[in-house]
Coordinates of C-alpha atoms and ligand atoms in Angstrom, one line a residue:
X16 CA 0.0 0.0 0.0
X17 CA 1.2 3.8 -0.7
X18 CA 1.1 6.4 1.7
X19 CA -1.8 8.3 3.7
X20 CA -2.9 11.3 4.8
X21 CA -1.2 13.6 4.0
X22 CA 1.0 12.4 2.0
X23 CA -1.7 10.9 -0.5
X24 CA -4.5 13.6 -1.0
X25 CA -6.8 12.0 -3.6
X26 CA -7.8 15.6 -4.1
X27 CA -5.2 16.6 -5.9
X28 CA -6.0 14.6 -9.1
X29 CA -9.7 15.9 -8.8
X30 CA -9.0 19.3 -8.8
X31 CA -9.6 20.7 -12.6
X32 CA -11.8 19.3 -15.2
X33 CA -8.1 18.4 -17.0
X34 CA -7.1 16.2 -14.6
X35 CA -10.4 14.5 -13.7
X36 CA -10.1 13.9 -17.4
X37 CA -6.7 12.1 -17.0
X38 CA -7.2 9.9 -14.4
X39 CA -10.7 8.7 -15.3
X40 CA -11.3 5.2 -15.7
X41 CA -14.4 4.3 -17.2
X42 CA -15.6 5.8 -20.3
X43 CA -19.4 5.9 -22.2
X44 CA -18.3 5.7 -26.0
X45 CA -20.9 6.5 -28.3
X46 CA -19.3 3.6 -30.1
X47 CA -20.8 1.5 -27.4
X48 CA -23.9 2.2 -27.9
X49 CA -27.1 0.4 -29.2
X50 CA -30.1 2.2 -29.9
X51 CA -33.7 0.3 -29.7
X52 CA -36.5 1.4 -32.2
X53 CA -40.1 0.4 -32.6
X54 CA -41.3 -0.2 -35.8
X55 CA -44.9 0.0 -37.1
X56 CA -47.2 -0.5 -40.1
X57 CA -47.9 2.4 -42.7
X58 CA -46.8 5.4 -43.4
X59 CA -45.6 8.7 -42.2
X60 CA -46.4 7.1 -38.8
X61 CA -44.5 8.8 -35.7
X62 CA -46.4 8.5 -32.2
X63 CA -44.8 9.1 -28.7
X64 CA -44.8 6.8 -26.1
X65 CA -46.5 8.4 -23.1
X66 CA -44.3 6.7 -20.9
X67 CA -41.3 7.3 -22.6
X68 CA -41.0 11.0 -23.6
X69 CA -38.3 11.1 -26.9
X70 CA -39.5 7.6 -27.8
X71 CA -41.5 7.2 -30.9
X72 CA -43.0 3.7 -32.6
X73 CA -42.4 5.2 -36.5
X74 CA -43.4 3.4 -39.5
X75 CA -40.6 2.3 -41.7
X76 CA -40.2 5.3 -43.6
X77 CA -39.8 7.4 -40.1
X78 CA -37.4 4.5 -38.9
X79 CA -35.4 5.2 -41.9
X80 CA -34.7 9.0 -40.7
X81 CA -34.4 8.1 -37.0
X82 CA -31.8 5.4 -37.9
X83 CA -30.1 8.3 -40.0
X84 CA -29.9 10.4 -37.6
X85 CA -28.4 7.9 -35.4
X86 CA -25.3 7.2 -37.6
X87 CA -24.5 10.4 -38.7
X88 CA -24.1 10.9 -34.8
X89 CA -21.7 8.1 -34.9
X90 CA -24.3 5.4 -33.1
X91 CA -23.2 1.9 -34.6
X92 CA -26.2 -0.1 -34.1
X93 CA -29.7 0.2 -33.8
X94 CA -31.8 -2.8 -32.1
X95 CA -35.4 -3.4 -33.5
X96 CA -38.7 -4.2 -32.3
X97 CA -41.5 -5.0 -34.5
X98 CA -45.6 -4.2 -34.0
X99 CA -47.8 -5.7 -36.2
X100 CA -51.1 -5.3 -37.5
X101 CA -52.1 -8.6 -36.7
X102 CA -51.4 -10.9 -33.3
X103 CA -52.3 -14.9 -33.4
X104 CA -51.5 -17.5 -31.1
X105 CA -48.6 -18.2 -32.4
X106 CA -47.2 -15.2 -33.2
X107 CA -47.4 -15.4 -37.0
X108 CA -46.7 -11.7 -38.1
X109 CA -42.7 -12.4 -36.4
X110 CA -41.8 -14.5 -39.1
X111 CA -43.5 -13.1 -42.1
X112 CA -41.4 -12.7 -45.0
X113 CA -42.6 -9.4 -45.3
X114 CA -43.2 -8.4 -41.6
X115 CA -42.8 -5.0 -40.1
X116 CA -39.1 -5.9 -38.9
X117 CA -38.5 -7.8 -41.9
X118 CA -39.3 -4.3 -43.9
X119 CA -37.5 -2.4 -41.5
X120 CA -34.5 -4.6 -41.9
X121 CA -34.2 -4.3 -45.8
X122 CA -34.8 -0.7 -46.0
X123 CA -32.1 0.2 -43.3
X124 CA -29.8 -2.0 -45.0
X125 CA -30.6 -0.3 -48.5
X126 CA -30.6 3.4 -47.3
X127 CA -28.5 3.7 -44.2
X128 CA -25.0 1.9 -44.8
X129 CA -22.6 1.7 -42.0
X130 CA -25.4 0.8 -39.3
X131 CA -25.1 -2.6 -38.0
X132 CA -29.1 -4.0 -37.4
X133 CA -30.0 -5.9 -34.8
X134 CA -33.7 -7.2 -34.2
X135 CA -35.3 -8.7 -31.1
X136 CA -36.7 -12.3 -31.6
X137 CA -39.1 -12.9 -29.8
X138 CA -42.7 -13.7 -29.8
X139 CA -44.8 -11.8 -27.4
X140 CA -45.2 -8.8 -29.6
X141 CA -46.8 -10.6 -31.9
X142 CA -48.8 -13.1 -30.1
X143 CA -52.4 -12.0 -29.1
X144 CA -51.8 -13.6 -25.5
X145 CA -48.8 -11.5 -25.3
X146 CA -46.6 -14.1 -23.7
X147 CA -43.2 -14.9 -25.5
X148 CA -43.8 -18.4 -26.4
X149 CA -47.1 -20.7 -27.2
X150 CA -49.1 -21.8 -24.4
X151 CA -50.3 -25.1 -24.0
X152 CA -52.1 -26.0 -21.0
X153 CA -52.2 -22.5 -19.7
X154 CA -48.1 -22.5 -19.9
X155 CA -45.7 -21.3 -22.0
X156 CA -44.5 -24.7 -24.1
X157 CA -40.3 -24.5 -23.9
X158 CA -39.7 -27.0 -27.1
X159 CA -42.4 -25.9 -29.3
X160 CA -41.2 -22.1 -29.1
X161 CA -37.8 -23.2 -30.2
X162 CA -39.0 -23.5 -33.6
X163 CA -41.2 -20.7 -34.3
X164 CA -38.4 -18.7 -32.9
X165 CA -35.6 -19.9 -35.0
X166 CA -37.9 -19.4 -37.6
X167 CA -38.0 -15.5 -36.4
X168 CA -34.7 -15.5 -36.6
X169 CA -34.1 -16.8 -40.0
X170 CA -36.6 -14.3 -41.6
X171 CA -34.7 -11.2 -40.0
X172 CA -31.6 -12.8 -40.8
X173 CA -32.8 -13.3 -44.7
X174 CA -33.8 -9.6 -44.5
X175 CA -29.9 -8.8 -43.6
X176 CA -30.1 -8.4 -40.2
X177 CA -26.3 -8.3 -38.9
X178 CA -27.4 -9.7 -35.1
X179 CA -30.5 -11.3 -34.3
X180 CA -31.3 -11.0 -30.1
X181 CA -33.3 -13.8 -28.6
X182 CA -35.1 -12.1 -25.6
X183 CA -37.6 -14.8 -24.7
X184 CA -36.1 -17.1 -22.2
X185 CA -36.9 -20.2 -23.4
X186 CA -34.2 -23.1 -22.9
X187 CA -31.9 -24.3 -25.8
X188 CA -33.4 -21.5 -27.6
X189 CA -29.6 -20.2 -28.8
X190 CA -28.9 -23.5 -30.1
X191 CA -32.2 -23.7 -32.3
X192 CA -31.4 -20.5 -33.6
X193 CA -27.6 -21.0 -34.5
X194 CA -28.3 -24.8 -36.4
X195 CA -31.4 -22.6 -37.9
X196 CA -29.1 -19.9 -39.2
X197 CA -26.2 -22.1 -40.3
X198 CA -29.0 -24.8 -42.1
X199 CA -30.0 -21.6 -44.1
X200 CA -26.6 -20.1 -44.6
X201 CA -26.3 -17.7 -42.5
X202 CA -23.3 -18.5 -40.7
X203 CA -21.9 -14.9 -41.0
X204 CA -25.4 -13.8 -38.7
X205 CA -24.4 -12.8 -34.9
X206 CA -26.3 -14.2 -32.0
X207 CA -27.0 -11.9 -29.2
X208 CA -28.1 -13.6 -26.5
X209 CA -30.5 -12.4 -23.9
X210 CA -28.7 -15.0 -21.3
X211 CA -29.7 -13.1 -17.8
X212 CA -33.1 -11.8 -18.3
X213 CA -35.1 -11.0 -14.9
X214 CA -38.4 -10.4 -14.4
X215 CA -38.7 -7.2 -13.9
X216 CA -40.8 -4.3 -13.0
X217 CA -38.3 -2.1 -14.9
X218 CA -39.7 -3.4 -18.4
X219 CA -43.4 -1.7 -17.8
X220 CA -43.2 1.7 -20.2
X221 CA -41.6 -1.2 -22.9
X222 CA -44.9 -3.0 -22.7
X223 CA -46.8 -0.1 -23.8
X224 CA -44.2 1.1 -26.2
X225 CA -44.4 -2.4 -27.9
X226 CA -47.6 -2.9 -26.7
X227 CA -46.9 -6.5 -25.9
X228 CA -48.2 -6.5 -22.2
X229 CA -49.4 -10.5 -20.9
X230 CA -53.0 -10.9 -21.2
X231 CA -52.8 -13.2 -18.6
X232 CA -50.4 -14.4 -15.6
X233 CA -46.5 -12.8 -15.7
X234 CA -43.2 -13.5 -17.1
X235 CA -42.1 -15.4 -13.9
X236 CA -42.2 -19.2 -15.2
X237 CA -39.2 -18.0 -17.8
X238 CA -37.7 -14.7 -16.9
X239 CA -35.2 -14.7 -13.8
X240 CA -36.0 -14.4 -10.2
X241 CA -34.0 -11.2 -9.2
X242 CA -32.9 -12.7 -6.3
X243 CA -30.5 -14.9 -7.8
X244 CA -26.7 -14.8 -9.1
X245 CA -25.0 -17.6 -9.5
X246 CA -28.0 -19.2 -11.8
X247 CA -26.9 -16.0 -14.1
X248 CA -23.8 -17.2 -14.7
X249 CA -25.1 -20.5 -15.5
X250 CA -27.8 -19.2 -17.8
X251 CA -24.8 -17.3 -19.5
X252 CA -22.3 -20.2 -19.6
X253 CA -25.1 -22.2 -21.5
X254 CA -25.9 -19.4 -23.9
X255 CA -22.0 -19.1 -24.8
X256 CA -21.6 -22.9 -25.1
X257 CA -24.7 -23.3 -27.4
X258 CA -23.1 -20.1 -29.4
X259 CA -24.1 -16.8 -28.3
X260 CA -21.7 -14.3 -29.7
X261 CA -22.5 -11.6 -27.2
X262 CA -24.3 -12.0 -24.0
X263 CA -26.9 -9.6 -22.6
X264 CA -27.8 -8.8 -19.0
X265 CA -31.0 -7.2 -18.3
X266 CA -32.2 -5.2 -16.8
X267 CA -28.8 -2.9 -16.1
X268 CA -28.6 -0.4 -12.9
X269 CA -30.5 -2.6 -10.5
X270 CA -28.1 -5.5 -12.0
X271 CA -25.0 -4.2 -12.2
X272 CA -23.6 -6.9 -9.9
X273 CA -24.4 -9.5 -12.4
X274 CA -22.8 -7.4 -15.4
X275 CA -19.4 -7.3 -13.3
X276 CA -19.3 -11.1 -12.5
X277 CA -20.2 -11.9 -16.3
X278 CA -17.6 -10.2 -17.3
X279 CA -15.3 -10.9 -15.3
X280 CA -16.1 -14.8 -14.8
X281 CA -16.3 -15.5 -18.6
X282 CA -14.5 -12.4 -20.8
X283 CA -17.0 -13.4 -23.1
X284 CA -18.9 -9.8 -24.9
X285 CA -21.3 -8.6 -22.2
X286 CA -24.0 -6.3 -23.4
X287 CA -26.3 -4.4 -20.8
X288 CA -29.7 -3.2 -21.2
X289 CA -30.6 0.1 -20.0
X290 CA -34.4 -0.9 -19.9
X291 CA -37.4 1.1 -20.3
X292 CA -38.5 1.6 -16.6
X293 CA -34.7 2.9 -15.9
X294 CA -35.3 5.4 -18.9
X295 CA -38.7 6.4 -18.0
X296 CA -37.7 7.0 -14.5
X297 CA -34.9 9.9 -14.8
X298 CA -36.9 11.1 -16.8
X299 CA -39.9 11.3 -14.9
X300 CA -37.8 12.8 -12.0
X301 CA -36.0 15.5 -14.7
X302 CA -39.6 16.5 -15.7
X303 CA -40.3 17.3 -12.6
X304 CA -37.5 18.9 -11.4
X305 CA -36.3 16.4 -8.6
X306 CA -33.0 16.2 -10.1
X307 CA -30.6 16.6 -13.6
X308 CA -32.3 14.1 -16.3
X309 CA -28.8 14.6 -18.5
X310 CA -26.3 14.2 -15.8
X311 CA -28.7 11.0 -14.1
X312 CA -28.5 9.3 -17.3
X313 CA -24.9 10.0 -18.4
X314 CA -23.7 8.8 -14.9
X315 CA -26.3 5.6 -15.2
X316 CA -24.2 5.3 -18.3
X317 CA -20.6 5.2 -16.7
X318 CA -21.5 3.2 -13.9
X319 CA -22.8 0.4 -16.6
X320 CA -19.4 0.6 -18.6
X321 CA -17.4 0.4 -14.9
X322 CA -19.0 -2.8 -13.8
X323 CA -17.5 -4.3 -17.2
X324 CA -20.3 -3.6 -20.1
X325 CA -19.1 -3.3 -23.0
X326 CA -21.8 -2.4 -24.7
X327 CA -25.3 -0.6 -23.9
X328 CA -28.5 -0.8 -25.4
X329 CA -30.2 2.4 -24.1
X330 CA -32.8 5.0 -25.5
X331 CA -30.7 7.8 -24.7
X332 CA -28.3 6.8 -27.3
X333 CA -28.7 9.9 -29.3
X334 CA -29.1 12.4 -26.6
X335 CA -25.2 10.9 -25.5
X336 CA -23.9 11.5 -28.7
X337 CA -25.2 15.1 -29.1
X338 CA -24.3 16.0 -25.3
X339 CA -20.7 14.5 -26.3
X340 CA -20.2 15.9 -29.3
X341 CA -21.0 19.1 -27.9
X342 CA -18.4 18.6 -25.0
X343 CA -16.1 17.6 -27.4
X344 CA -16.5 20.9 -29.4
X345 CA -16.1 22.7 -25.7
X346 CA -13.0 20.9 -25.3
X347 CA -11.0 21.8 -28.0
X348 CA -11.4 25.3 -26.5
X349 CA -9.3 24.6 -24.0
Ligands
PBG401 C1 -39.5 -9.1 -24.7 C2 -38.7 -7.9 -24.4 C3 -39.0 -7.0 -23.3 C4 -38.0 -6.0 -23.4 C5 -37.2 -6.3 -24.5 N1 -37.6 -7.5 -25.1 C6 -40.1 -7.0 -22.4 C7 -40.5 -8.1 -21.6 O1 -39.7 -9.1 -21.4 O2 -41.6 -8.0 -21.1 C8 -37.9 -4.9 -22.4 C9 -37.1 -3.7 -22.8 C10 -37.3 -2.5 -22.0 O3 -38.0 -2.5 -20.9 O4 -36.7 -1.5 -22.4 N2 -39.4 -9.4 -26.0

């Protein structure tokens, strides 16, 4: 150990923005960033999501400028989540060949190069129960997802999609999807795994913004009890075996333990998600004045890159960029 008081003042290295700047550790990139959209049918569409103020569903034509904007801000990825006109039991309107994702997919890869896509596979936004998975007997059936999903997969996958995300929690589901991709050629397509998802409360404003909300019962029988930690690591040791190329933990601030042992247990890609309920809540607090919405979020941010993320999925994506951009600019100033 080096010396104390006084002869080690930690102050001293605090003291000007310059050296604050040197001797910080942890850094928000805007390279790190992925930002989620919501995609609907039409045209021209752009609505708000009450609960999420700076967060639109757009139709595909909207998605395109959104998805513009996000690159020319230097945002590498955008992650994408379908609504659909029409919701069965099985979830039909995720694997159509010409589904609202699907569309999505091939116009951002025609009109906006130099954006990686990603798109969630899953199948509660398009199932009219609004669970992720078919039910039989009043439970969601593990085995018989695994196929309907892989078939998700494939369709965004023939639509270009760089990554495809898996965000249901059924079991074996990474495997299904990676022999599904390869069978079809698409060996070159990234798997990002949703390995530890919990059931969370934090996912609420999400359900309205992809209006994919349960009809019946909760998420409990698939997504993770927060209480537990160690079953994390084994959900993401499986994922990685089975072929996940990044693994995702979800949600992030309440989780953050979980990001650091991931990261540091395996060295494998670790992805957080900054989720919905996390958004919604700075910025319900910034609204009204009970604290700084910007500097909340940018220091959410840090802390999710200091536990060992390497990547964020977070709706503030753009607002980071501008805000550093613009500090940037202030910087060069001396
Ligand atoms: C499910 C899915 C959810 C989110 C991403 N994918 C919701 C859920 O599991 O209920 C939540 C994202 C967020 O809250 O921002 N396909």
């Amino acid at each position: 150990m080096s010396a104390g008081f006084p002869e080690y003042r930690g102050r001293r290295l605090r003291r000007t923005e310059p050296l604050r700047r040197l001797a910080r550790e942890a850094r928000v990139s805007v390279d790190d960033l992925i930002l989620p959209l919501f995609v609907v049918p039409g045209r021209g569409v752009r609505r708000e999501i009450g609960s999420m103020p700076g967060v639109h569903q757009t139709s595909v034509d909207e998605l395109a400028r959104d998805a513009v904007e996000a690159v020319d801000l230097g945002v590498p990825a955008v992650l994408l989540f379908g609504i659909p006109d029409s919701k069965d039991d099985v979830g039909s309107s995720g694997y159509a060949e010409d589904g609202v994702v699907q569309q999505a997919v091939r116009a951002l890869k025609r009109d906006v190069p130099g954006l990686a896509v990603v798109t969630d596979v899953c199948l509660c936004e398009y199932t009219s129960h609004g669970h992720c998975g078919v039910i039989v007997d009043g439970e969601v059936d593990n085995d018989r997802t695994l196929e309907l999903l892989a078939r998700q997969a494939v369709s965004h996958a023939d639509a270009g999609a760089d990554i495809v995300a898996p965000s249901d929690m059924m079991d074996g589901r990474v495997a299904a999807i990676r022999a599904a991709l390869d069978a079809r050629g698409h060996g070159r397509t990234a798997i990002l795994s949703y390995a530890a998802k919990y059931a969370s409360a934090f996912y609420g404003p999400f359900r309205e913004a992809a209006e994919s909300a349960p009809q019946f019962g909760d998420r409990r029988g698939y997504q993770m009890d927060p209480a537990n930690a160690d079953e994390a690591l084994r959900e993401v040791r499986l994922d990685i075996a089975e072929g996940a190329d990044i693994v995702m933990v979800k949600p992030a601030l309440a989780y953050l333990d979980i990001v650091a042992r991931v990261k540091r247990e395996t060295g494998h890609p670790v992805c957080a998600y900054h989720v919905s309920g996390e958004y919604s809540a700075i910025m319900a607090a910034g609204r009204l004045g009970w604290l700084d919405a910007d500097r909340a979020m940018e220091e959410a941010l840090t802390s999710i890159r200091r536990a060992g993320a390497d990547m964020i999925v977070t709706y503030w994506a753009r607002q980071f960029a501008r805000r550093q951009n613009r500090d940037a600019g202030a910087g060069s100033r001396g």
